Amino acid sequence: MGLKVYNSLSRQLEEFTPQNHGNVSIYSCGPTVYDYIHIGNARTALVTDIIRRYLVYKGYTVKLVQNLTDIDDKIINRAHTLGISASELAHANGLAYFEDTQRLGIQPADVHPKATEHITEMIDLIQILIDKGAAYVVDGSVYYRVNSFSDYGKLSRRKPEDLLAGARVEVDERKEDPRDFDMWKAAKPGEPFWESPWGQGRPGWHIECSSMAMKHLGETIDIHLGGEDLLFPHHENEIAQSELATGVPFARYWVHVAFLKIGGKRMGKSEKNFILLREALDKYPPAVIRHFLVSAHYRHPLDYSLESLQTSESALKRLNNCIDTLEKYSVDIDESKDIKNELTTEDASLVSAIEKMQTDFTQAMDTDFNTAQAVGSIFTLVSTINKSIVATNGVSNHIYTRAYKALIETCEVLGIYSNNEDVHAQTNEYLEPVLDLLLDIRQDARNRKDWDTSDMIRDRLIELNIEIQDTKDGSTWKFIS
RNA sequence: GGUGGCGUCGCCAAGUGGUAAGGCCAGAGUCUGCAAAACUCUUAUCGUCGGUUCAAUUCCGACCGCCACCUCCA
């Protein structure tokens, strides 16, 4: 069964077939680096990351390109306010972007092109469009002549008259048509600029994506990703520029990520109702934030709240407990050995549950990357495993090991599992003998029914964020947060 | 005005033309010296009204409510 992707261009689910067998090219619209990113921005970055991980999981070779818009009006204005140069601001926020996204476990793209490093390519593309009569120069600025592209509006399904009816379009007298947009903006005094055939200026927003996508991925890319707000006009304009210049389709599948909301409203920079990703990361582990973000399908709005994050934290605890328990049972297994004939009924039952999870997971992800459903399949298996462990019905360690591996593998596609062992490894090495000693002393006290002593040890440790867990197999300890 | 989306258990959230995954919370248990932790069990007829159909939450229509894009915003 194959992967199906919802294509914004056709407004329906389509069978996914990359143009080059086994290889997928993806372009994802990246941040404009005038500020830190918020969780809403992170949602799109994370969806990109997961789509890429899943395609790799399915065996594709993926080339992912994500741009950094490092020159635009917002950057210039913010830099001016801060009293630094636009490039300094862009550089700092670019670094912060990578820092934040990598903390969230987002793997860097294969290429992160910057607008200011592709001025030549953009000028070339603009020149092509001028030569084709699709652009015109006014006072050192270059505008795209929307009328010259008959397919204009095919992505957003907007008719020219609809656009003109919108009273919010600012009319620029210099434009032939209100819908025309600038590809090259003449510099005003004091603004950063680059030399061009039309004078000093800077590129427009849409032209960068067109030229950087084509430079790094070719004239036709497989998947073009972005937030749903970019559908119009940004992506519509990218199509207009690119396709008029090349004569071939610009992107084969257009994927748009729905908004993250807060209090029912869109989280946005201009609303000033955003939570910075780094703030969230200071409070919650990456896996928790990821779990929250994948708990809804990417094309559905998701509402941010502290409660939701706490819900994800609790859910993840259940998952981690299961995985940690399985790890204790895990053994080295000989993959090549066929143990089919040696399976007990209980073994076989768990094996089929594992296989069901893998099938369901794949099916969910194959259906337009339905992460919410995929997570569901993982938790269904968790439940089955827990029951099996409680029942102590003689499932072999081999099978528990298989379950362990299957869970790790699928969770890694979503990036919702990370064991804390590494974090605590050093501490553990030092603390373990000491805590074992304390647990021994406590056990002695318990044997003597000296509850004062045993409870004191328990209470004092909890103050140190170390929790004692009494089970029928003895006492263990763990860090709590 | 144009375009698109949403309304499923207390909360979050999948899904299907034939009577609804999963998570959280809550309640009840198991375990325990008591607890905690952990685990188990239990809880929905799908906004309203019509229509199509043997059968609709799932298709169509109307209505109500909410959100978004058309201006920078992932």
CSV table of C-alpha atoms (C1' of nucleotides) in Angstrom, one decimal, chain A residues 11 40-41 44 74 158 162 168-169 205 226-227 229-230 259-260 265-267 270 296-297 311 315 318 321 370 373 379-380 386-387 390 451 454-455 458 469-470, chain B residues 1-7 11-16 21-25 30-41 66-74:
chain,number,residue,atom,x,y,z
A,11,ARG,CA,-7.6,19.8,-3.1
A,40,GLY,CA,3.3,27.9,15.7
A,41,ASN,CA,6.4,28.3,13.5
A,44,THR,CA,5.5,23.6,10.4
A,74,LYS,CA,10.7,43.4,9.2
A,158,ARG,CA,-9.0,33.1,-6.6
A,162,ASP,CA,-12.4,38.4,-6.3
A,168,ARG,CA,-7.9,45.5,1.8
A,169,VAL,CA,-5.6,45.5,-1.2
A,205,TRP,CA,10.0,37.8,-0.8
A,226,GLY,CA,4.6,25.7,4.2
A,227,GLY,CA,2.1,27.2,6.6
A,229,ASP,CA,-1.1,31.3,5.5
A,230,LEU,CA,1.5,31.1,2.7
A,259,PHE,CA,-2.3,27.0,12.3
A,260,LEU,CA,-1.4,26.5,15.9
A,265,LYS,CA,-7.2,32.3,17.8
A,266,ARG,CA,-4.4,32.0,15.5
A,267,MET,CA,-1.0,32.2,17.1
A,270,SER,CA,1.3,40.3,14.7
A,296,ALA,CA,-3.6,16.3,15.9
A,297,HIS,CA,-3.4,15.9,12.1
A,311,THR,CA,-1.7,15.8,29.0
A,315,ALA,CA,0.7,10.2,28.1
A,318,ARG,CA,2.8,5.9,30.1
A,321,ASN,CA,7.1,3.3,31.5
A,370,ASN,CA,-1.8,11.0,10.1
A,373,GLN,CA,-3.8,8.0,14.3
A,379,PHE,CA,-0.7,3.3,22.5
A,380,THR,CA,-2.9,0.4,21.6
A,386,ASN,CA,1.0,-4.0,29.8
A,387,LYS,CA,-1.7,-6.6,30.0
A,390,VAL,CA,0.7,-8.1,34.3
A,451,TRP,CA,8.3,2.6,59.8
A,454,SER,CA,11.8,3.7,56.4
A,455,ASP,CA,9.4,6.6,55.9
A,458,ARG,CA,11.5,7.9,51.6
A,469,GLN,CA,8.9,2.8,44.2
A,470,ASP,CA,8.0,-0.2,46.2
B,1,G,C1',-18.0,40.6,-0.8
B,2,G,C1',-14.7,36.2,-2.4
B,3,U,C1',-12.2,31.5,-0.9
B,4,G,C1',-11.3,27.5,2.5
B,5,G,C1',-11.9,24.9,7.1
B,6,C,C1',-14.0,23.3,11.7
B,7,G,C1',-18.2,21.6,15.3
B,11,C,C1',-11.0,17.9,28.1
B,12,C,C1',-7.7,16.8,23.7
B,13,A,C1',-8.3,14.0,19.3
B,14,A,C1',-8.7,9.8,15.2
B,15,G,C1',-12.2,7.6,12.1
B,16,U,C1',-16.0,4.9,9.1
B,21,A,C1',-9.0,4.5,17.8
B,22,G,C1',-6.0,6.6,21.3
B,23,G,C1',-4.5,10.1,25.3
B,24,C,C1',-5.8,13.1,29.7
B,25,C,C1',-9.0,13.6,33.8
B,30,U,C1',-4.5,-4.9,42.0
B,31,C,C1',0.0,-4.1,44.7
B,32,U,C1',1.7,-2.0,49.6
B,33,G,C1',2.9,-1.6,56.7
B,34,C,C1',0.7,3.1,55.1
B,35,A,C1',1.5,5.8,50.9
B,36,A,C1',3.5,7.0,46.3
B,37,A,C1',4.5,5.0,41.7
B,38,A,C1',2.9,1.5,38.2
B,39,C,C1',-0.7,-1.5,36.0
B,40,U,C1',-6.0,-3.2,35.1
B,41,C,C1',-11.2,-2.1,34.5
B,66,C,C1',-16.5,29.1,15.6
B,67,C,C1',-11.8,29.8,12.8
B,68,A,C1',-8.7,31.2,8.9
B,69,C,C1',-6.9,33.5,4.1
B,70,C,C1',-7.9,37.7,0.6
B,71,U,C1',-2.2,43.2,4.1
B,72,C,C1',3.4,41.1,7.0
B,73,C,C1',2.7,36.4,9.7
B,74,A,C1',4.4,29.0,9.7
